[in-house]
Amino acid sequence: MIAENEEYILEMLGKGMREHERGHMQYRDIKIETNTIPHAEGSATVDIGNTKVLVGVKLAVGTPLPDKPDEGALVTGAELLPLANAEYETGPPSPEAIEFARVVDRGIRAAGVVDTDALFIEKDKVWTAFVDIYVLNYDGNLFDAGTLAATTALLSARMPKLEGDEVIREGNLGKLKTNGIVTSCTYAKVSKNVLLDPNGNEERIMSGRLTIANDEKVVRAMQKGLSGSFSFKELTELVDATFDKSKQLRDKMKQAIGD
Amino acid sequence: MKIVLPGDKISDGPVRMENTIVENGKTYATVIGMLDESKGAFVPLESVWYPRQGDFVIGIVENSKNNVQTVQFDSPFRGLILPPPRPRFGGRGRDDRFGGGPREERQEVLHIGDVVSAFVKDVKRESDQIILILERPKRLFGGKLVEVRPSKVPRIIGKASTMLKQLEDGTKCTILVGLNGIIWVNGGNVALAQKAITKIQEEAHIGGLTERISELLTSGSINRGS
Amino acid sequence: MGGGKNKPELIVGGKRTDGRAMDELRPIKIQVGILKNAEGSAYLEWGNNKVLAAVYGPKEAQPKHIANPDRAIIKCRYQMAPFSSLEEHSRSGPNRRAIEISKVTKEVFENVIMLDNFPGSEIDIFVEVLQSDGGTRAAGITAAAVAVASSGIPMRDIPYAVSAGKAGEEIILDLNKIEDNYSEADMPIAVAPRNNDILLLQMDGSLTSEQIRKATDMVIKAGETITKLQREALEARYS
């Protein structure tokens, strides 16, 4: 794929335009599919434009974290797969992948999507929920796609049973207990413009990035990335915009899980 | 005179001055320095050496290949000593490489690890870094290298080289000061020279420096005396 | 965040666990230039936090293929010493948290340092947390900003950082470790004060849009104090 000419994008922005005739505060088409990996306890594939992210959720029996002895654990990881983008390389997780996973994790955790209390089994024995984010195709805005896919996968996950030492993962199972729902909206700063849901071309030339994760009532997580800055005024405006824009994300998610 | 920090406004108008930037028509400092508002002068207290044509520098030969030496300055800039152009007439052909050419074309043979002084002939932006083309390279035999902050070099030299002369007289050393912050000290009381240079660096901003250095040099040579 | 079953009361009788008012900073002490090898360095005590910051360079970027032909690159390492916390000995070396903090700290300085002046070179920023008590990334950035300013590496502005958060329904400034563990929200922010540009912003927990406004106002006000302390520390070196 040839990267779009930087000046062309800036020239278009000067005329108030974006690729594919999108408005500055408009999402690309979003598609959410659940249970795409039936072997996993929960899974979801999310497309935002050409960005495609898959999340698989597995539950395993383990020991609790030392500072939280009476609740289960949540572990979130992200892989920027080499097949997703010519620029991704094999090797240990990059700082970018780690930041991505941790931002998604903070949103899910702060919104209480996973009820970790319900993952307690007995003393020194808890369930750990592993949320693995697989980036399959990169065209910008991984954060929103990752949060959408992770939350959807968790909300649609089944809860395995423990019979003796055996983990029962199939058959007549209940659902993973969840307590919240979270989505995120990511904005890119490109010269003086603020763009919702940046695509790959826009991300290549953005100076700064701001992700705001929220539920219906409150902001649950935020992360500013890259060297570019945002003003305090922009921050409060984007927080308000996020409460507005996130409605469609939650609706799509609820639709996908048949809620 | 007042201390100015990076980001402090120096002028409400745009002023072209070293170690400042102009943003929205106003001028701001980019390094810590002293501002003399009456004269509009801004002198950095700390700065990073940025090479200019004609700068006298001291470095260490880091590599030597195909008659080209690269010189390291403990900075992001690398120096290059190119072979002298072959004289068109009157050369002696093959024997040139033994230094047999006309006197002004002759260049010392330099090896890896040699300390050299040179002048910056050209500052070139290469594909991946800034390269300094050096001229009049001179190998410095023996001596000790003392590193200082490049922003202190003007104080070590002093107005019309007065401080440097004071240092040389007081220590009986030969002292060459590279603008890149590397100083070569040879002969005489090297330890005393180093002590004095360090003192200048540490106390450059405090008044009465010349007197204190003078005292140090006198007492230092007496102590050593005998 | 909000974890643990035995949640302590963070606010009793209108005061915080350490007696501070809601918008009160912990005491901050900054010392400039205590590491002789570094181009610039600072030691900062912020409440019980003890942080060392140092800057090296600009020097040739290593390895060569990471060099940027147009500007200097910044390498940044934030690390907590294994003995830094009141809790157990922690593994040394960078964990995922430290890698993320190193990245966002680097991005703060990519904004303010004039990287265009030094193509092909690298500038290294090190933040070592010797003792931790909540808010170490803010302390690290505040210290590193002073270290860079003392180095003569040209920069547009001297950033500061501090966090705001929420305990119960109160918006609080500069969370200590207990508050960090049990608060309803934590929001570290780094700012370039000249234009009030947000250079770092992270948050997790629960904040309404009105609470975010209140918290950011608190940060800007505290910034005046922190900026003044940074200034005094730098000036003290030359007087």
PDB file of N, CA, C and O in Angstrom, chain B residues 135-194:
ATOM      1  N   GLU B 135      39.897  21.372   8.166  1.00  0.00           N
ATOM      2  CA  GLU B 135      41.121  21.742   7.460  1.00  0.00           C
ATOM      3  C   GLU B 135      42.216  22.079   8.471  1.00  0.00           C
ATOM      4  O   GLU B 135      41.952  22.245   9.656  1.00  0.00           O
ATOM      5  N   ARG B 136      43.447  22.186   7.954  1.00  0.00           N
ATOM      6  CA  ARG B 136      44.629  22.470   8.777  1.00  0.00           C
ATOM      7  C   ARG B 136      44.697  21.568  10.014  1.00  0.00           C
ATOM      8  O   ARG B 136      44.836  22.038  11.146  1.00  0.00           O
ATOM      9  N   PRO B 137      44.535  20.252   9.834  1.00  0.00           N
ATOM     10  CA  PRO B 137      44.623  19.349  10.981  1.00  0.00           C
ATOM     11  C   PRO B 137      46.041  19.315  11.521  1.00  0.00           C
ATOM     12  O   PRO B 137      47.007  19.414  10.770  1.00  0.00           O
ATOM     13  N   LYS B 138      46.115  19.226  12.838  1.00  0.00           N
ATOM     14  CA  LYS B 138      47.440  19.159  13.458  1.00  0.00           C
ATOM     15  C   LYS B 138      47.409  18.104  14.538  1.00  0.00           C
ATOM     16  O   LYS B 138      46.500  18.117  15.380  1.00  0.00           O
ATOM     17  N   ARG B 139      48.348  17.187  14.501  1.00  0.00           N
ATOM     18  CA  ARG B 139      48.366  16.185  15.542  1.00  0.00           C
ATOM     19  C   ARG B 139      48.930  16.815  16.814  1.00  0.00           C
ATOM     20  O   ARG B 139      49.931  17.544  16.762  1.00  0.00           O
ATOM     21  N   LEU B 140      48.281  16.560  17.937  1.00  0.00           N
ATOM     22  CA  LEU B 140      48.766  17.087  19.215  1.00  0.00           C
ATOM     23  C   LEU B 140      49.421  15.946  19.979  1.00  0.00           C
ATOM     24  O   LEU B 140      48.763  14.956  20.298  1.00  0.00           O
ATOM     25  N   PHE B 141      50.723  16.114  20.244  1.00  0.00           N
ATOM     26  CA  PHE B 141      51.452  15.043  20.919  1.00  0.00           C
ATOM     27  C   PHE B 141      51.359  15.228  22.427  1.00  0.00           C
ATOM     28  O   PHE B 141      51.516  16.341  22.931  1.00  0.00           O
ATOM     29  N   GLY B 142      51.098  14.124  23.117  1.00  0.00           N
ATOM     30  CA  GLY B 142      51.071  14.181  24.585  1.00  0.00           C
ATOM     31  C   GLY B 142      49.937  15.053  25.073  1.00  0.00           C
ATOM     32  O   GLY B 142      48.920  15.240  24.406  1.00  0.00           O
ATOM     33  N   GLY B 143      50.111  15.584  26.262  1.00  0.00           N
ATOM     34  CA  GLY B 143      49.125  16.515  26.801  1.00  0.00           C
ATOM     35  C   GLY B 143      47.926  15.813  27.402  1.00  0.00           C
ATOM     36  O   GLY B 143      47.764  14.604  27.295  1.00  0.00           O
ATOM     37  N   LYS B 144      47.097  16.627  28.075  1.00  0.00           N
ATOM     38  CA  LYS B 144      45.901  16.090  28.717  1.00  0.00           C
ATOM     39  C   LYS B 144      44.675  16.780  28.133  1.00  0.00           C
ATOM     40  O   LYS B 144      44.709  17.959  27.836  1.00  0.00           O
ATOM     41  N   LEU B 145      43.614  16.006  27.969  1.00  0.00           N
ATOM     42  CA  LEU B 145      42.372  16.597  27.474  1.00  0.00           C
ATOM     43  C   LEU B 145      41.460  16.895  28.659  1.00  0.00           C
ATOM     44  O   LEU B 145      41.253  16.052  29.518  1.00  0.00           O
ATOM     45  N   VAL B 146      40.961  18.108  28.700  1.00  0.00           N
ATOM     46  CA  VAL B 146      40.008  18.501  29.740  1.00  0.00           C
ATOM     47  C   VAL B 146      38.710  18.873  29.040  1.00  0.00           C
ATOM     48  O   VAL B 146      38.724  19.678  28.111  1.00  0.00           O
ATOM     49  N   GLU B 147      37.620  18.271  29.467  1.00  0.00           N
ATOM     50  CA  GLU B 147      36.336  18.600  28.836  1.00  0.00           C
ATOM     51  C   GLU B 147      35.583  19.632  29.646  1.00  0.00           C
ATOM     52  O   GLU B 147      35.500  19.535  30.870  1.00  0.00           O
ATOM     53  N   VAL B 148      35.054  20.621  28.969  1.00  0.00           N
ATOM     54  CA  VAL B 148      34.216  21.621  29.640  1.00  0.00           C
ATOM     55  C   VAL B 148      32.927  21.790  28.841  1.00  0.00           C
ATOM     56  O   VAL B 148      32.813  21.313  27.713  1.00  0.00           O
ATOM     57  N   ARG B 149      31.990  22.481  29.459  1.00  0.00           N
ATOM     58  CA  ARG B 149      30.764  22.770  28.715  1.00  0.00           C
ATOM     59  C   ARG B 149      31.071  23.824  27.666  1.00  0.00           C
ATOM     60  O   ARG B 149      31.674  24.856  27.983  1.00  0.00           O
ATOM     61  N   PRO B 150      30.678  23.574  26.427  1.00  0.00           N
ATOM     62  CA  PRO B 150      30.984  24.522  25.347  1.00  0.00           C
ATOM     63  C   PRO B 150      30.537  25.948  25.667  1.00  0.00           C
ATOM     64  O   PRO B 150      31.177  26.903  25.246  1.00  0.00           O
ATOM     65  N   SER B 151      29.470  26.081  26.466  1.00  0.00           N
ATOM     66  CA  SER B 151      29.014  27.438  26.783  1.00  0.00           C
ATOM     67  C   SER B 151      30.014  28.180  27.658  1.00  0.00           C
ATOM     68  O   SER B 151      29.958  29.398  27.779  1.00  0.00           O
ATOM     69  N   LYS B 152      30.960  27.458  28.301  1.00  0.00           N
ATOM     70  CA  LYS B 152      31.942  28.115  29.175  1.00  0.00           C
ATOM     71  C   LYS B 152      33.225  28.486  28.443  1.00  0.00           C
ATOM     72  O   LYS B 152      34.097  29.151  29.002  1.00  0.00           O
ATOM     73  N   VAL B 153      33.359  28.034  27.207  1.00  0.00           N
ATOM     74  CA  VAL B 153      34.598  28.275  26.467  1.00  0.00           C
ATOM     75  C   VAL B 153      34.940  29.767  26.379  1.00  0.00           C
ATOM     76  O   VAL B 153      36.083  30.156  26.628  1.00  0.00           O
ATOM     77  N   PRO B 154      33.956  30.628  26.064  1.00  0.00           N
ATOM     78  CA  PRO B 154      34.296  32.059  25.985  1.00  0.00           C
ATOM     79  C   PRO B 154      34.890  32.590  27.286  1.00  0.00           C
ATOM     80  O   PRO B 154      35.792  33.440  27.256  1.00  0.00           O
ATOM     81  N   ARG B 155      34.447  32.092  28.448  1.00  0.00           N
ATOM     82  CA  ARG B 155      35.001  32.561  29.722  1.00  0.00           C
ATOM     83  C   ARG B 155      36.417  32.051  29.937  1.00  0.00           C
ATOM     84  O   ARG B 155      37.248  32.714  30.540  1.00  0.00           O
ATOM     85  N   ILE B 156      36.680  30.823  29.448  1.00  0.00           N
ATOM     86  CA  ILE B 156      38.014  30.249  29.628  1.00  0.00           C
ATOM     87  C   ILE B 156      39.027  31.007  28.765  1.00  0.00           C
ATOM     88  O   ILE B 156      40.168  31.208  29.148  1.00  0.00           O
ATOM     89  N   ILE B 157      38.583  31.465  27.609  1.00  0.00           N
ATOM     90  CA  ILE B 157      39.472  32.250  26.749  1.00  0.00           C
ATOM     91  C   ILE B 157      39.565  33.691  27.266  1.00  0.00           C
ATOM     92  O   ILE B 157      40.642  34.265  27.330  1.00  0.00           O
ATOM     93  N   GLY B 158      38.420  34.234  27.667  1.00  0.00           N
ATOM     94  CA  GLY B 158      38.406  35.602  28.195  1.00  0.00           C
ATOM     95  C   GLY B 158      38.425  36.656  27.109  1.00  0.00           C
ATOM     96  O   GLY B 158      38.631  36.347  25.935  1.00  0.00           O
ATOM     97  N   LYS B 159      38.167  37.896  27.540  1.00  0.00           N
ATOM     98  CA  LYS B 159      38.177  38.996  26.562  1.00  0.00           C
ATOM     99  C   LYS B 159      39.579  39.178  26.020  1.00  0.00           C
ATOM    100  O   LYS B 159      40.534  39.256  26.779  1.00  0.00           O
ATOM    101  N   ALA B 160      39.694  39.184  24.713  1.00  0.00           N
ATOM    102  CA  ALA B 160      40.996  39.322  24.046  1.00  0.00           C
ATOM    103  C   ALA B 160      41.995  38.313  24.601  1.00  0.00           C
ATOM    104  O   ALA B 160      43.172  38.607  24.811  1.00  0.00           O
ATOM    105  N   SER B 161      41.533  37.114  24.884  1.00  0.00           N
ATOM    106  CA  SER B 161      42.360  35.994  25.364  1.00  0.00           C
ATOM    107  C   SER B 161      43.051  36.259  26.693  1.00  0.00           C
ATOM    108  O   SER B 161      44.052  35.612  27.027  1.00  0.00           O
ATOM    109  N   THR B 162      42.547  37.213  27.493  1.00  0.00           N
ATOM    110  CA  THR B 162      43.236  37.553  28.735  1.00  0.00           C
ATOM    111  C   THR B 162      43.248  36.381  29.718  1.00  0.00           C
ATOM    112  O   THR B 162      44.262  36.090  30.344  1.00  0.00           O
ATOM    113  N   MET B 163      42.085  35.700  29.864  1.00  0.00           N
ATOM    114  CA  MET B 163      42.022  34.601  30.816  1.00  0.00           C
ATOM    115  C   MET B 163      42.957  33.468  30.406  1.00  0.00           C
ATOM    116  O   MET B 163      43.691  32.926  31.219  1.00  0.00           O
ATOM    117  N   LEU B 164      42.945  33.158  29.114  1.00  0.00           N
ATOM    118  CA  LEU B 164      43.789  32.079  28.625  1.00  0.00           C
ATOM    119  C   LEU B 164      45.265  32.404  28.866  1.00  0.00           C
ATOM    120  O   LEU B 164      46.041  31.547  29.299  1.00  0.00           O
ATOM    121  N   LYS B 165      45.629  33.663  28.637  1.00  0.00           N
ATOM    122  CA  LYS B 165      47.011  34.073  28.824  1.00  0.00           C
ATOM    123  C   LYS B 165      47.379  33.951  30.303  1.00  0.00           C
ATOM    124  O   LYS B 165      48.447  33.459  30.655  1.00  0.00           O
ATOM    125  N   GLN B 166      46.439  34.362  31.155  1.00  0.00           N
ATOM    126  CA  GLN B 166      46.651  34.254  32.601  1.00  0.00           C
ATOM    127  C   GLN B 166      46.887  32.795  33.001  1.00  0.00           C
ATOM    128  O   GLN B 166      47.771  32.480  33.795  1.00  0.00           O
ATOM    129  N   LEU B 167      46.064  31.902  32.415  1.00  0.00           N
ATOM    130  CA  LEU B 167      46.201  30.472  32.710  1.00  0.00           C
ATOM    131  C   LEU B 167      47.561  29.954  32.251  1.00  0.00           C
ATOM    132  O   LEU B 167      48.250  29.237  32.981  1.00  0.00           O
ATOM    133  N   GLU B 168      47.943  30.327  31.046  1.00  0.00           N
ATOM    134  CA  GLU B 168      49.198  29.823  30.498  1.00  0.00           C
ATOM    135  C   GLU B 168      50.388  30.359  31.304  1.00  0.00           C
ATOM    136  O   GLU B 168      51.296  29.609  31.647  1.00  0.00           O
ATOM    137  N   ASP B 169      50.335  31.640  31.645  1.00  0.00           N
ATOM    138  CA  ASP B 169      51.424  32.241  32.421  1.00  0.00           C
ATOM    139  C   ASP B 169      51.516  31.610  33.801  1.00  0.00           C
ATOM    140  O   ASP B 169      52.600  31.334  34.310  1.00  0.00           O
ATOM    141  N   GLY B 170      50.337  31.394  34.422  1.00  0.00           N
ATOM    142  CA  GLY B 170      50.326  30.892  35.786  1.00  0.00           C
ATOM    143  C   GLY B 170      50.685  29.424  35.912  1.00  0.00           C
ATOM    144  O   GLY B 170      51.000  28.947  37.000  1.00  0.00           O
ATOM    145  N   THR B 171      50.564  28.673  34.815  1.00  0.00           N
ATOM    146  CA  THR B 171      50.815  27.232  34.908  1.00  0.00           C
ATOM    147  C   THR B 171      51.992  26.781  34.056  1.00  0.00           C
ATOM    148  O   THR B 171      52.411  25.634  34.136  1.00  0.00           O
ATOM    149  N   LYS B 172      52.475  27.698  33.225  1.00  0.00           N
ATOM    150  CA  LYS B 172      53.544  27.384  32.259  1.00  0.00           C
ATOM    151  C   LYS B 172      53.118  26.262  31.309  1.00  0.00           C
ATOM    152  O   LYS B 172      53.937  25.468  30.851  1.00  0.00           O
ATOM    153  N   CYS B 173      51.802  26.132  31.100  1.00  0.00           N
ATOM    154  CA  CYS B 173      51.288  25.108  30.183  1.00  0.00           C
ATOM    155  C   CYS B 173      51.015  25.732  28.820  1.00  0.00           C
ATOM    156  O   CYS B 173      50.788  26.925  28.711  1.00  0.00           O
ATOM    157  N   THR B 174      51.032  24.884  27.786  1.00  0.00           N
ATOM    158  CA  THR B 174      50.456  25.285  26.511  1.00  0.00           C
ATOM    159  C   THR B 174      49.007  24.819  26.549  1.00  0.00           C
ATOM    160  O   THR B 174      48.732  23.662  26.856  1.00  0.00           O
ATOM    161  N   ILE B 175      48.108  25.745  26.274  1.00  0.00           N
ATOM    162  CA  ILE B 175      46.690  25.393  26.363  1.00  0.00           C
ATOM    163  C   ILE B 175      45.992  25.739  25.054  1.00  0.00           C
ATOM    164  O   ILE B 175      46.035  26.882  24.604  1.00  0.00           O
ATOM    165  N   LEU B 176      45.377  24.733  24.429  1.00  0.00           N
ATOM    166  CA  LEU B 176      44.586  24.967  23.221  1.00  0.00           C
ATOM    167  C   LEU B 176      43.128  24.696  23.559  1.00  0.00           C
ATOM    168  O   LEU B 176      42.798  23.662  24.139  1.00  0.00           O
ATOM    169  N   VAL B 177      42.275  25.655  23.230  1.00  0.00           N
ATOM    170  CA  VAL B 177      40.863  25.530  23.598  1.00  0.00           C
ATOM    171  C   VAL B 177      40.004  25.297  22.363  1.00  0.00           C
ATOM    172  O   VAL B 177      39.882  26.180  21.510  1.00  0.00           O
ATOM    173  N   GLY B 178      39.446  24.105  22.250  1.00  0.00           N
ATOM    174  CA  GLY B 178      38.520  23.824  21.145  1.00  0.00           C
ATOM    175  C   GLY B 178      37.146  24.377  21.483  1.00  0.00           C
ATOM    176  O   GLY B 178      36.691  24.260  22.622  1.00  0.00           O
ATOM    177  N   LEU B 179      36.494  24.981  20.488  1.00  0.00           N
ATOM    178  CA  LEU B 179      35.168  25.551  20.749  1.00  0.00           C
ATOM    179  C   LEU B 179      34.142  24.463  21.053  1.00  0.00           C
ATOM    180  O   LEU B 179      33.069  24.729  21.570  1.00  0.00           O
ATOM    181  N   ASN B 180      34.497  23.228  20.728  1.00  0.00           N
ATOM    182  CA  ASN B 180      33.600  22.111  21.022  1.00  0.00           C
ATOM    183  C   ASN B 180      33.684  21.696  22.493  1.00  0.00           C
ATOM    184  O   ASN B 180      33.029  20.742  22.897  1.00  0.00           O
ATOM    185  N   GLY B 181      34.486  22.404  23.289  1.00  0.00           N
ATOM    186  CA  GLY B 181      34.543  22.120  24.724  1.00  0.00           C
ATOM    187  C   GLY B 181      35.643  21.158  25.125  1.00  0.00           C
ATOM    188  O   GLY B 181      35.702  20.729  26.270  1.00  0.00           O
ATOM    189  N   ILE B 182      36.519  20.813  24.178  1.00  0.00           N
ATOM    190  CA  ILE B 182      37.660  19.973  24.544  1.00  0.00           C
ATOM    191  C   ILE B 182      38.909  20.863  24.574  1.00  0.00           C
ATOM    192  O   ILE B 182      39.182  21.615  23.635  1.00  0.00           O
ATOM    193  N   ILE B 183      39.620  20.802  25.697  1.00  0.00           N
ATOM    194  CA  ILE B 183      40.794  21.643  25.898  1.00  0.00           C
ATOM    195  C   ILE B 183      42.016  20.744  26.033  1.00  0.00           C
ATOM    196  O   ILE B 183      41.974  19.733  26.732  1.00  0.00           O
ATOM    197  N   TRP B 184      43.074  21.124  25.334  1.00  0.00           N
ATOM    198  CA  TRP B 184      44.309  20.345  25.382  1.00  0.00           C
ATOM    199  C   TRP B 184      45.333  21.117  26.212  1.00  0.00           C
ATOM    200  O   TRP B 184      45.602  22.292  25.957  1.00  0.00           O
ATOM    201  N   VAL B 185      45.853  20.462  27.251  1.00  0.00           N
ATOM    202  CA  VAL B 185      46.792  21.123  28.164  1.00  0.00           C
ATOM    203  C   VAL B 185      48.094  20.335  28.157  1.00  0.00           C
ATOM    204  O   VAL B 185      48.090  19.120  28.369  1.00  0.00           O
ATOM    205  N   ASN B 186      49.198  21.007  27.932  1.00  0.00           N
ATOM    206  CA  ASN B 186      50.468  20.284  27.825  1.00  0.00           C
ATOM    207  C   ASN B 186      51.610  21.058  28.495  1.00  0.00           C
ATOM    208  O   ASN B 186      51.634  22.284  28.478  1.00  0.00           O
ATOM    209  N   GLY B 187      52.566  20.299  29.075  1.00  0.00           N
ATOM    210  CA  GLY B 187      53.735  20.910  29.712  1.00  0.00           C
ATOM    211  C   GLY B 187      53.315  21.626  30.984  1.00  0.00           C
ATOM    212  O   GLY B 187      52.116  21.729  31.274  1.00  0.00           O
ATOM    213  N   GLY B 188      54.259  22.112  31.771  1.00  0.00           N
ATOM    214  CA  GLY B 188      53.928  22.906  32.949  1.00  0.00           C
ATOM    215  C   GLY B 188      53.106  22.159  33.977  1.00  0.00           C
ATOM    216  O   GLY B 188      53.090  20.922  34.025  1.00  0.00           O
ATOM    217  N   ASN B 189      52.398  22.924  34.792  1.00  0.00           N
ATOM    218  CA  ASN B 189      51.617  22.359  35.893  1.00  0.00           C
ATOM    219  C   ASN B 189      50.200  22.019  35.400  1.00  0.00           C
ATOM    220  O   ASN B 189      49.261  22.791  35.563  1.00  0.00           O
ATOM    221  N   VAL B 190      50.078  20.829  34.794  1.00  0.00           N
ATOM    222  CA  VAL B 190      48.825  20.440  34.160  1.00  0.00           C
ATOM    223  C   VAL B 190      47.697  20.352  35.196  1.00  0.00           C
ATOM    224  O   VAL B 190      46.568  20.778  34.964  1.00  0.00           O
ATOM    225  N   ALA B 191      48.025  19.793  36.369  1.00  0.00           N
ATOM    226  CA  ALA B 191      46.999  19.615  37.402  1.00  0.00           C
ATOM    227  C   ALA B 191      46.436  20.965  37.834  1.00  0.00           C
ATOM    228  O   ALA B 191      45.223  21.116  38.003  1.00  0.00           O
ATOM    229  N   LEU B 192      47.303  21.941  37.964  1.00  0.00           N
ATOM    230  CA  LEU B 192      46.852  23.278  38.369  1.00  0.00           C
ATOM    231  C   LEU B 192      45.984  23.904  37.278  1.00  0.00           C
ATOM    232  O   LEU B 192      44.955  24.511  37.552  1.00  0.00           O
ATOM    233  N   ALA B 193      46.400  23.690  36.035  1.00  0.00           N
ATOM    234  CA  ALA B 193      45.627  24.228  34.911  1.00  0.00           C
ATOM    235  C   ALA B 193      44.233  23.618  34.906  1.00  0.00           C
ATOM    236  O   ALA B 193      43.233  24.311  34.737  1.00  0.00           O
ATOM    237  N   GLN B 194      44.174  22.316  35.141  1.00  0.00           N
ATOM    238  CA  GLN B 194      42.891  21.630  35.142  1.00  0.00           C
ATOM    239  C   GLN B 194      41.999  22.171  36.259  1.00  0.00           C
ATOM    240  O   GLN B 194      40.805  22.404  36.074  1.00  0.00           O
TER     241      GLN B 194
END
